[in-house]
GROMACS .gro file of C-alpha atoms in nm:
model
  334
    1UNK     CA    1   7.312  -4.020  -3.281
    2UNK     CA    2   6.963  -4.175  -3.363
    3UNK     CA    3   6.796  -3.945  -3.390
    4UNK     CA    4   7.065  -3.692  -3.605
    5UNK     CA    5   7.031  -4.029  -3.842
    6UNK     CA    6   6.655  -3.997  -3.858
    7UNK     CA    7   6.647  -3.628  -3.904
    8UNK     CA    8   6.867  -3.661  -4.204
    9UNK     CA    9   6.637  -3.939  -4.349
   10UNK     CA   10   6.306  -3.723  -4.362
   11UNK     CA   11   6.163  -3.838  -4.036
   12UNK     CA   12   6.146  -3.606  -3.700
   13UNK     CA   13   6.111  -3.790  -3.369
   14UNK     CA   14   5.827  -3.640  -3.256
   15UNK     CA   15   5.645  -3.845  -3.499
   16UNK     CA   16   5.701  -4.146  -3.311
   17UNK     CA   17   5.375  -4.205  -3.051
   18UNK     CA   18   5.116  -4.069  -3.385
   19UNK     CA   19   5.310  -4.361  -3.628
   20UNK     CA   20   5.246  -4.616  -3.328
   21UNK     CA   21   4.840  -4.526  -3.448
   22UNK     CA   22   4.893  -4.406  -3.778
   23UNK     CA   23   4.708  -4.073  -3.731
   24UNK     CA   24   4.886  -3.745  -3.725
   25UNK     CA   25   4.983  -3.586  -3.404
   26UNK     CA   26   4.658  -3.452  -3.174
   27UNK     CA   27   4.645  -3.081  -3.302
   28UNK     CA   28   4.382  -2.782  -3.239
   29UNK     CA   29   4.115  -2.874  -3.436
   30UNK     CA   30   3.895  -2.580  -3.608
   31UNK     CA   31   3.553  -2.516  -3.450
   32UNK     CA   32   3.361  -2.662  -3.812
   33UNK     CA   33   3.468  -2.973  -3.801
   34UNK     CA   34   3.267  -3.233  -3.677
   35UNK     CA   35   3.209  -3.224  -3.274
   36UNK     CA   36   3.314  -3.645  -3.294
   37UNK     CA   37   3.640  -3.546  -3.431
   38UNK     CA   38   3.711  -3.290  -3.174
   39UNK     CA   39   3.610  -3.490  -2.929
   40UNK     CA   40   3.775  -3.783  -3.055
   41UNK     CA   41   4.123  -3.544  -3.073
   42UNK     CA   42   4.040  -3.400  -2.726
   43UNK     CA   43   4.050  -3.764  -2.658
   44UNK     CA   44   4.387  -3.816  -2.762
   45UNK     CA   45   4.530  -3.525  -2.603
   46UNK     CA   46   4.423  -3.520  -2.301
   47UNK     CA   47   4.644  -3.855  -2.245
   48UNK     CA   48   4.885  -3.990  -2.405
   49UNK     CA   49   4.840  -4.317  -2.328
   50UNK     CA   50   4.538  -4.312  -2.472
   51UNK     CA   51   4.465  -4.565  -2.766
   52UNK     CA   52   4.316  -4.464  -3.057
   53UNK     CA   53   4.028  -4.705  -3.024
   54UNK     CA   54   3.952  -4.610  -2.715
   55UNK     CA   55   3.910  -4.221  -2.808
   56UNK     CA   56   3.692  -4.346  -3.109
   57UNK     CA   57   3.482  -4.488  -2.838
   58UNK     CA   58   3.463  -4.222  -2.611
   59UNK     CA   59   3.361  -3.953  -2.857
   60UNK     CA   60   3.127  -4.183  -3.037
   61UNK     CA   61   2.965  -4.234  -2.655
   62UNK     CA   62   2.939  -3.889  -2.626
   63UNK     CA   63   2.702  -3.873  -2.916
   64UNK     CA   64   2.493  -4.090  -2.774
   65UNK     CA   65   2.465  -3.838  -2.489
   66UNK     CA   66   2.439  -3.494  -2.710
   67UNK     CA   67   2.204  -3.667  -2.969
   68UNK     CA   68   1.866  -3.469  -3.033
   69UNK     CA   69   1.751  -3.773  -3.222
   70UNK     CA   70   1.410  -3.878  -3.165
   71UNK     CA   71   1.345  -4.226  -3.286
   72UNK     CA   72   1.620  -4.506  -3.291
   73UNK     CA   73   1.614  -4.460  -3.671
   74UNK     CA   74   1.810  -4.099  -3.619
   75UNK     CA   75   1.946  -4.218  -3.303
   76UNK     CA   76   2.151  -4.473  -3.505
   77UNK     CA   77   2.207  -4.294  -3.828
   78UNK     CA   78   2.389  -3.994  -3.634
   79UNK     CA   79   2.626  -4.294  -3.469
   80UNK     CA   80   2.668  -4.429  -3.822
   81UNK     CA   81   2.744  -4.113  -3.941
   82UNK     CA   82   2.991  -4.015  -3.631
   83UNK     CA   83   3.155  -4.343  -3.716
   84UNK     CA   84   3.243  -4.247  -4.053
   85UNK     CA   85   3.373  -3.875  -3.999
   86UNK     CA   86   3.603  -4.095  -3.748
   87UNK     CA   87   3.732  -4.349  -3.995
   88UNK     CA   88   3.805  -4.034  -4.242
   89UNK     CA   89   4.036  -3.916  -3.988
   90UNK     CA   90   4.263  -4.188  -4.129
   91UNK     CA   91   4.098  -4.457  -4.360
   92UNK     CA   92   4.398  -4.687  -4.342
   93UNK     CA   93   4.376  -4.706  -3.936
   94UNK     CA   94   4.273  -5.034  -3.868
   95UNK     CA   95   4.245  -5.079  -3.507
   96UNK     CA   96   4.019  -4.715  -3.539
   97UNK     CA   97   3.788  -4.874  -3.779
   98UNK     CA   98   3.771  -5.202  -3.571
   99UNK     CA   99   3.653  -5.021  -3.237
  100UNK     CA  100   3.404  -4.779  -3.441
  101UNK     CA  101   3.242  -5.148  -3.565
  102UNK     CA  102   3.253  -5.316  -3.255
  103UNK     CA  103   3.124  -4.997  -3.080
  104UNK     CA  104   2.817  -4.985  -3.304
  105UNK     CA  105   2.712  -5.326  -3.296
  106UNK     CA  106   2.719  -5.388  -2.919
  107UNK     CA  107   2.555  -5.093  -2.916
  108UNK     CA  108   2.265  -5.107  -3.135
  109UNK     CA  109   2.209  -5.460  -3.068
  110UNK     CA  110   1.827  -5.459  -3.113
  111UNK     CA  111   1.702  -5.793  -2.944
  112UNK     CA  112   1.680  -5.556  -2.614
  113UNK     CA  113   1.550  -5.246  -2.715
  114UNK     CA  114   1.253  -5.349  -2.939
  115UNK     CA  115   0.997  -5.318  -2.644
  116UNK     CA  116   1.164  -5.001  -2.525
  117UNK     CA  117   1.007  -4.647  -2.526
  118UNK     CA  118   1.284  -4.414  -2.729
  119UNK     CA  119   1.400  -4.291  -2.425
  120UNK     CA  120   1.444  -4.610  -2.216
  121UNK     CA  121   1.659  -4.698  -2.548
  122UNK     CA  122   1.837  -4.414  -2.577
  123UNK     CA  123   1.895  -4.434  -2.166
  124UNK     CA  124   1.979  -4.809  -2.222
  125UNK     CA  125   2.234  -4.730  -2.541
  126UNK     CA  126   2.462  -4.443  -2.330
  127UNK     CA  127   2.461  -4.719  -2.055
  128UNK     CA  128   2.602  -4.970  -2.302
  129UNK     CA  129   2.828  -4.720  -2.458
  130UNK     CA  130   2.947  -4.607  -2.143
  131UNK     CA  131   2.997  -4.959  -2.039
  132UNK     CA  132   3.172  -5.076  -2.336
  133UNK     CA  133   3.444  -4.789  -2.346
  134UNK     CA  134   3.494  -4.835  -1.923
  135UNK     CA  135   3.590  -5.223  -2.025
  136UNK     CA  136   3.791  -5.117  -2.356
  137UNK     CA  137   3.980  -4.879  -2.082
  138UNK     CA  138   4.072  -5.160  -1.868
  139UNK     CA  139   4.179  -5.404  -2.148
  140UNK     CA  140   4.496  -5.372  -2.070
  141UNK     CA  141   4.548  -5.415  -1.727
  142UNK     CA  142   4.383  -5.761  -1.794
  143UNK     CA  143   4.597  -5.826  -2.048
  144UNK     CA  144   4.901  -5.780  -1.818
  145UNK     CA  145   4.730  -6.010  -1.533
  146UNK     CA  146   4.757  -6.241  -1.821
  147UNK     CA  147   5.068  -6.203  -2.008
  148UNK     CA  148   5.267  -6.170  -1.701
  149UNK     CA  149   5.257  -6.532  -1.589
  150UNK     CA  150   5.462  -6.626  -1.950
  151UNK     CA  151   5.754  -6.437  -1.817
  152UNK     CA  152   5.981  -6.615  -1.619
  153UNK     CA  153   6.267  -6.504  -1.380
  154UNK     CA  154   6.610  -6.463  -1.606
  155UNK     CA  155   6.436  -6.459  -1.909
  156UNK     CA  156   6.537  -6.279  -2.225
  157UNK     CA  157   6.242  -6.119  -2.434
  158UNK     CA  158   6.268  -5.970  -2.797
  159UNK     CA  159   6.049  -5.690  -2.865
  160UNK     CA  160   5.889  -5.505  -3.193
  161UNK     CA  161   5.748  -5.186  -3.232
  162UNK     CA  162   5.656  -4.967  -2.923
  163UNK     CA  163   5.309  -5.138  -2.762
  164UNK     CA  164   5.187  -4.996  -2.482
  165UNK     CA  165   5.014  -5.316  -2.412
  166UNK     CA  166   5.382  -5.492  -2.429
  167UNK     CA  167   5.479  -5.253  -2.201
  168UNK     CA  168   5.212  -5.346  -1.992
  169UNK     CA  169   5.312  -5.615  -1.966
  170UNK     CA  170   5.650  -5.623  -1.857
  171UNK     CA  171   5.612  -5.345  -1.586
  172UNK     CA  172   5.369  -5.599  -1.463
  173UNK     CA  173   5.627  -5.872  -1.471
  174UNK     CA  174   5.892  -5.606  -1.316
  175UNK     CA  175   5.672  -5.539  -1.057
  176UNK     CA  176   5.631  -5.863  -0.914
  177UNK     CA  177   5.936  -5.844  -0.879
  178UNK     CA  178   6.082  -6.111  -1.160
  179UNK     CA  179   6.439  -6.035  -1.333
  180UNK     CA  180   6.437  -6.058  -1.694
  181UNK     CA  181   6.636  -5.866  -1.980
  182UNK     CA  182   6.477  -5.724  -2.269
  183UNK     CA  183   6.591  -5.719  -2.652
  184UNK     CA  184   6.447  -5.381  -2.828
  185UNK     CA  185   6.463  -5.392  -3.272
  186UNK     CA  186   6.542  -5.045  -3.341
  187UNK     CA  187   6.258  -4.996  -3.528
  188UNK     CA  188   6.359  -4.786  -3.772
  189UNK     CA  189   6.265  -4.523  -3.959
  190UNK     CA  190   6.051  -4.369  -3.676
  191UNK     CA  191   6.231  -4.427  -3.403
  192UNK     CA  192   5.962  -4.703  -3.223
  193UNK     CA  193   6.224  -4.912  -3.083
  194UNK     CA  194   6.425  -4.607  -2.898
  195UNK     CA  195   6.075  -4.474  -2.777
  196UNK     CA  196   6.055  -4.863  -2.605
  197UNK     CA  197   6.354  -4.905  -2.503
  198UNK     CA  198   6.369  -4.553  -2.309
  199UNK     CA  199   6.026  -4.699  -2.145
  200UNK     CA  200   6.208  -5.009  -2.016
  201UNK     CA  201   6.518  -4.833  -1.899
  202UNK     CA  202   6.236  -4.582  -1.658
  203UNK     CA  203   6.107  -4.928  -1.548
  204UNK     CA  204   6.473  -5.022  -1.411
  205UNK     CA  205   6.432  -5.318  -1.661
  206UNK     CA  206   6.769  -5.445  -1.834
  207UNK     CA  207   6.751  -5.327  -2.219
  208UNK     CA  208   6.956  -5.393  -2.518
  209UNK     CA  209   6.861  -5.210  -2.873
  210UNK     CA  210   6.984  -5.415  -3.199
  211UNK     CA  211   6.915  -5.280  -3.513
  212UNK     CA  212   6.629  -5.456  -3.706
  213UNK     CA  213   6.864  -5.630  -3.974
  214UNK     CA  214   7.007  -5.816  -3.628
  215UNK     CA  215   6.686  -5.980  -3.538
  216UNK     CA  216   6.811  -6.305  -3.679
  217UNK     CA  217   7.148  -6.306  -3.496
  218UNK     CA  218   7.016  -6.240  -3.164
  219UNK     CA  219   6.709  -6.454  -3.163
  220UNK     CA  220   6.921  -6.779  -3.027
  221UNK     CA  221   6.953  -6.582  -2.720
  222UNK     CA  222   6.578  -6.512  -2.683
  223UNK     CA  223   6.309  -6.693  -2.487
  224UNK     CA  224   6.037  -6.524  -2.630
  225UNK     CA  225   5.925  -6.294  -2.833
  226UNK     CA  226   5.613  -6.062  -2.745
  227UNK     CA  227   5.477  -5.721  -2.961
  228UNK     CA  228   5.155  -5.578  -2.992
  229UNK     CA  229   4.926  -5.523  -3.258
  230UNK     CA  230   4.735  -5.280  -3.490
  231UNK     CA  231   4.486  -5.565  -3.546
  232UNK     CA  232   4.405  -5.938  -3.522
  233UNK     CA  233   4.226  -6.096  -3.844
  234UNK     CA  234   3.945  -6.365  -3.892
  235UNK     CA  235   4.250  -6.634  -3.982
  236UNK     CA  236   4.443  -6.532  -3.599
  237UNK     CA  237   4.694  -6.381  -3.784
  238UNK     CA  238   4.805  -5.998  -3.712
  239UNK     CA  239   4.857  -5.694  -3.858
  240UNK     CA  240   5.161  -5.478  -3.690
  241UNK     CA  241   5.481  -5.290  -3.752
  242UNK     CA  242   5.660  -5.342  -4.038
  243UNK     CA  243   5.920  -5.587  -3.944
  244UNK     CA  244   5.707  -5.808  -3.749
  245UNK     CA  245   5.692  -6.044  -4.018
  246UNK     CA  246   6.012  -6.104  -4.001
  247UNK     CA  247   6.076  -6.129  -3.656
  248UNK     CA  248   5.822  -6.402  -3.627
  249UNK     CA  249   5.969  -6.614  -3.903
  250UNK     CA  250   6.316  -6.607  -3.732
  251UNK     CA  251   6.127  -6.715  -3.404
  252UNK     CA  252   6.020  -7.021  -3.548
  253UNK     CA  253   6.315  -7.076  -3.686
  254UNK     CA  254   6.468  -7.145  -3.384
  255UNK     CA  255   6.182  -7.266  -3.155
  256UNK     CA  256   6.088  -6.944  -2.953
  257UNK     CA  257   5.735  -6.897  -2.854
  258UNK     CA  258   5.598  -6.548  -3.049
  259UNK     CA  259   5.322  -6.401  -2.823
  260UNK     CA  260   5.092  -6.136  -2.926
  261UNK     CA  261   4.910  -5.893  -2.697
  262UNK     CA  262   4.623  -5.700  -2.814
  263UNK     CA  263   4.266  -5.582  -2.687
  264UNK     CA  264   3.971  -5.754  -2.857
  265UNK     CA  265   3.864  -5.407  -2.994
  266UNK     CA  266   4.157  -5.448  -3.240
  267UNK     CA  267   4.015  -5.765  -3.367
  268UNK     CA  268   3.893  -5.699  -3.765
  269UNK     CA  269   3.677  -5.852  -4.000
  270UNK     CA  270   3.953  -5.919  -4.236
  271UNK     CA  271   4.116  -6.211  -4.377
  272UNK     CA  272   4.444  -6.129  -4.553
  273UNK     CA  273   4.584  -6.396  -4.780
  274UNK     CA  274   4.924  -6.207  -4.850
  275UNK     CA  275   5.083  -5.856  -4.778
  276UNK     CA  276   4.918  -5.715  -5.085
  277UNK     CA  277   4.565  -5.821  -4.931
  278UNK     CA  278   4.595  -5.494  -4.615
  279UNK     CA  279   4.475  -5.126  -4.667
  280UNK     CA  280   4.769  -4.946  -4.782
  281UNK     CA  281   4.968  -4.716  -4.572
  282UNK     CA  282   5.289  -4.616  -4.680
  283UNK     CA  283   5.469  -4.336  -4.562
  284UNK     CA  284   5.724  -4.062  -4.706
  285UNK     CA  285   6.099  -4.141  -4.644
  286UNK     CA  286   6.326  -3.937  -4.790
  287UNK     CA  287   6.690  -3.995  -4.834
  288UNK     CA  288   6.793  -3.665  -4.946
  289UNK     CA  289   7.153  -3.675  -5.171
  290UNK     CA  290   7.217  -4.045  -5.009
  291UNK     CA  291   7.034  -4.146  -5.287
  292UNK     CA  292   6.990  -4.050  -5.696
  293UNK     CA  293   6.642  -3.935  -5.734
  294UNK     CA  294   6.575  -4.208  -5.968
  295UNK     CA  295   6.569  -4.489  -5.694
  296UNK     CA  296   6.228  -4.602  -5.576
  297UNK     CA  297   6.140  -4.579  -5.220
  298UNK     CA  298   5.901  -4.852  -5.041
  299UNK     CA  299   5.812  -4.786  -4.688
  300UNK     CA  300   5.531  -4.982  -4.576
  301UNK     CA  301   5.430  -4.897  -4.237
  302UNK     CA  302   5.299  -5.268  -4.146
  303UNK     CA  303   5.295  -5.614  -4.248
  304UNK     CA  304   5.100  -5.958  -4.237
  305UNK     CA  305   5.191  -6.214  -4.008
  306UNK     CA  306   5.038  -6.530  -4.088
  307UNK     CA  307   4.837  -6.739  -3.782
  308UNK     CA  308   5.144  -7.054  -3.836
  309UNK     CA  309   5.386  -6.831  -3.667
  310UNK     CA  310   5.180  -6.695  -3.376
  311UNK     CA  311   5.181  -6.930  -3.053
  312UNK     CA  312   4.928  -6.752  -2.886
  313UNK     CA  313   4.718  -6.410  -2.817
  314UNK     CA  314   4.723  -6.244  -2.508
  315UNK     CA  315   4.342  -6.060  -2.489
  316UNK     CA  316   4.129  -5.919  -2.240
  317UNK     CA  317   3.906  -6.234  -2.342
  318UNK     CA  318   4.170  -6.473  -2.218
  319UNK     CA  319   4.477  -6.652  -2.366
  320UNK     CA  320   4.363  -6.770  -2.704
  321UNK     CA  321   4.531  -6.979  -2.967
  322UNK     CA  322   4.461  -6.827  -3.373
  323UNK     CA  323   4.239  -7.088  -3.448
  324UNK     CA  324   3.998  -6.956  -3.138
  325UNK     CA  325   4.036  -6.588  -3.307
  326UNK     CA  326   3.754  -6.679  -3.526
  327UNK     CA  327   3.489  -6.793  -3.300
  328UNK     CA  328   3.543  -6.484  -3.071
  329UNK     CA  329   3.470  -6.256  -3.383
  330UNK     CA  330   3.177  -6.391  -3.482
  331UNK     CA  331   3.043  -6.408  -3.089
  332UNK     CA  332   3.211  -6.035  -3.103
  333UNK     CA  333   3.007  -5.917  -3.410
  334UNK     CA  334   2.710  -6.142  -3.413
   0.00000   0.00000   0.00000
């Protein structure tokens, strides 16, 4: 019935996993664009549990490897450049132009290289780069070891958005054998919440879907609340599905903990003030003859959740309050 409902409102369920990233759907890419963008799309498609991130990483590694560059001057100006053709994939993708960033400055980090002959550097860089996207791969288990221990036996947890981390989490917790139930927001208008809650009921894990105008009424039967996120800002706040927000204000409302998982290669050098403050990304939604066409339409994909309602990150750099977020980012970027 769900998914009729969608349908009718503009938006096809197979959009689901490329909104969780904000990038269209992996497709065959033609042979002239840049080899970084296949690569990066190959990436994608060849799993699809891949995070975006992580396939910015991977292709930008690979130029490392193909690069004919010979001085660390080209060297780094083709990774510059392979960094950009990335971000134009989707210039509103946060998380994507977080990992390109990080990627680049571990990378290029020249207190090591200076005494190096070009090709010990360029041996040295694909060993970082490799390195780097092997730990960015295993971000999430860690963040499972880590999240796991905050879920106790007969606990109800309210989830937002479809976060593979989040879910990460919780198969963790299932498989250690703890009983808990899980609340699932709908997650309307592309279907994230269905697309979780479908996950959960593989994992044998008791689920219950309430639409996301219910978030409110439920939350006095919720012991936490966990979701992912697109990014984490300089401030600890977080950037994440639309709706988030929301959620977390009604959490503190009534005294339940909001945890939020993410891998550090999602943290950004940002520091929204407001919802205005974000790159835009808003996304078509069409109501067909449910609506005169002289009604305005505003679908945001995301929103702003300020650091006050967050009780604490789960990372792959440990358990970390928001006021920590900012020290890790500078030791991140510095």
């Amino acid at each position: 019935m769900a998914t009729s409902g969608l349908r009718q409102y503009g938006v096809h369920p197979s959009a689901t996993a490329a909104s969780e990233v904000g990038l269209a759907p992996p497709q065959r890419v033609p042979a002239e664009v840049d080899a970084v963008v296949r690569e990066f799309h190959e990436a994608l498609a060849r799993s699809s549990d891949m995070a975006v991130a992580v396939a910015a990483i991977t292709a930008l590694t690979s130029v490392i490897k193909n690069s004919t560059a010979q001085t660390m001057m080209g060297l780094e100006k083709e990774l510059k450049d392979a960094a950009a053709s990335l971000q134009r994939c989707n210039p509103t993708a946060i998380s994507l132009k977080a990992g390109c960033e990080l990627f680049l400055r571990y990378t290029t980090r020249t207190s090591s290289l200076e005494s190096d002959t070009f090709a010990a550097a360029k041996k040295r860089l694909i060993e970082r780069g490799q390195h780097f996207a092997e730990t960015s791969k295993r971000a999430r288990a860690a963040i499972a070891e880590t999240g796991e221990r905050f879920i106790r036996k007969g606990s109800t947890v309210l989830v937002h958005g479809h976060s593979r981390v989040a879910i990460a989490i919780l198969r963790k917790a299932a498989q250690a054998g703890k009983q808990f139930s899980v609340i699932v927001t709908e997650g309307r208008p592309d279907e994230t919440g269905l697309t979780m809650a479908r996950v959960l009921e593989e994992m044998r894990v008791p689920t219950t879907v309430v639409l996301d105008s219910g978030v409110g009424y439920v939350m006095e039967r919720v012991d936490l609340v966990l979701v992912g996120a697109e990014a984490v800002v300089e401030n600890g706040g977080v950037i994440n599905k639309l709706g988030t927000y929301q959620v977390a204000i009604a959490a503190k409302e009534h005294s339940v903990p909001m945890y939020v998982a993410a891998e550090s290669y999602k943290f950004a050098r940002l520091y929204p003030l407001n919802q205005r403050d974000m790159p835009l990304e808003r996304k078509q939604l069409d109501f067909g003859p449910l609506l005169p066409a002289s009604v305005g339409i505003d679908n945001p994909s995301r929103d702003y959740t300020p650091p006050q309602f967050i009780t604490l990150l789960f990372t792959d750099l440990g358990v970390l309050t928001p006021a920590a977020v900012s020290d890790e980012l500078i030791q991140l970027y510095v």
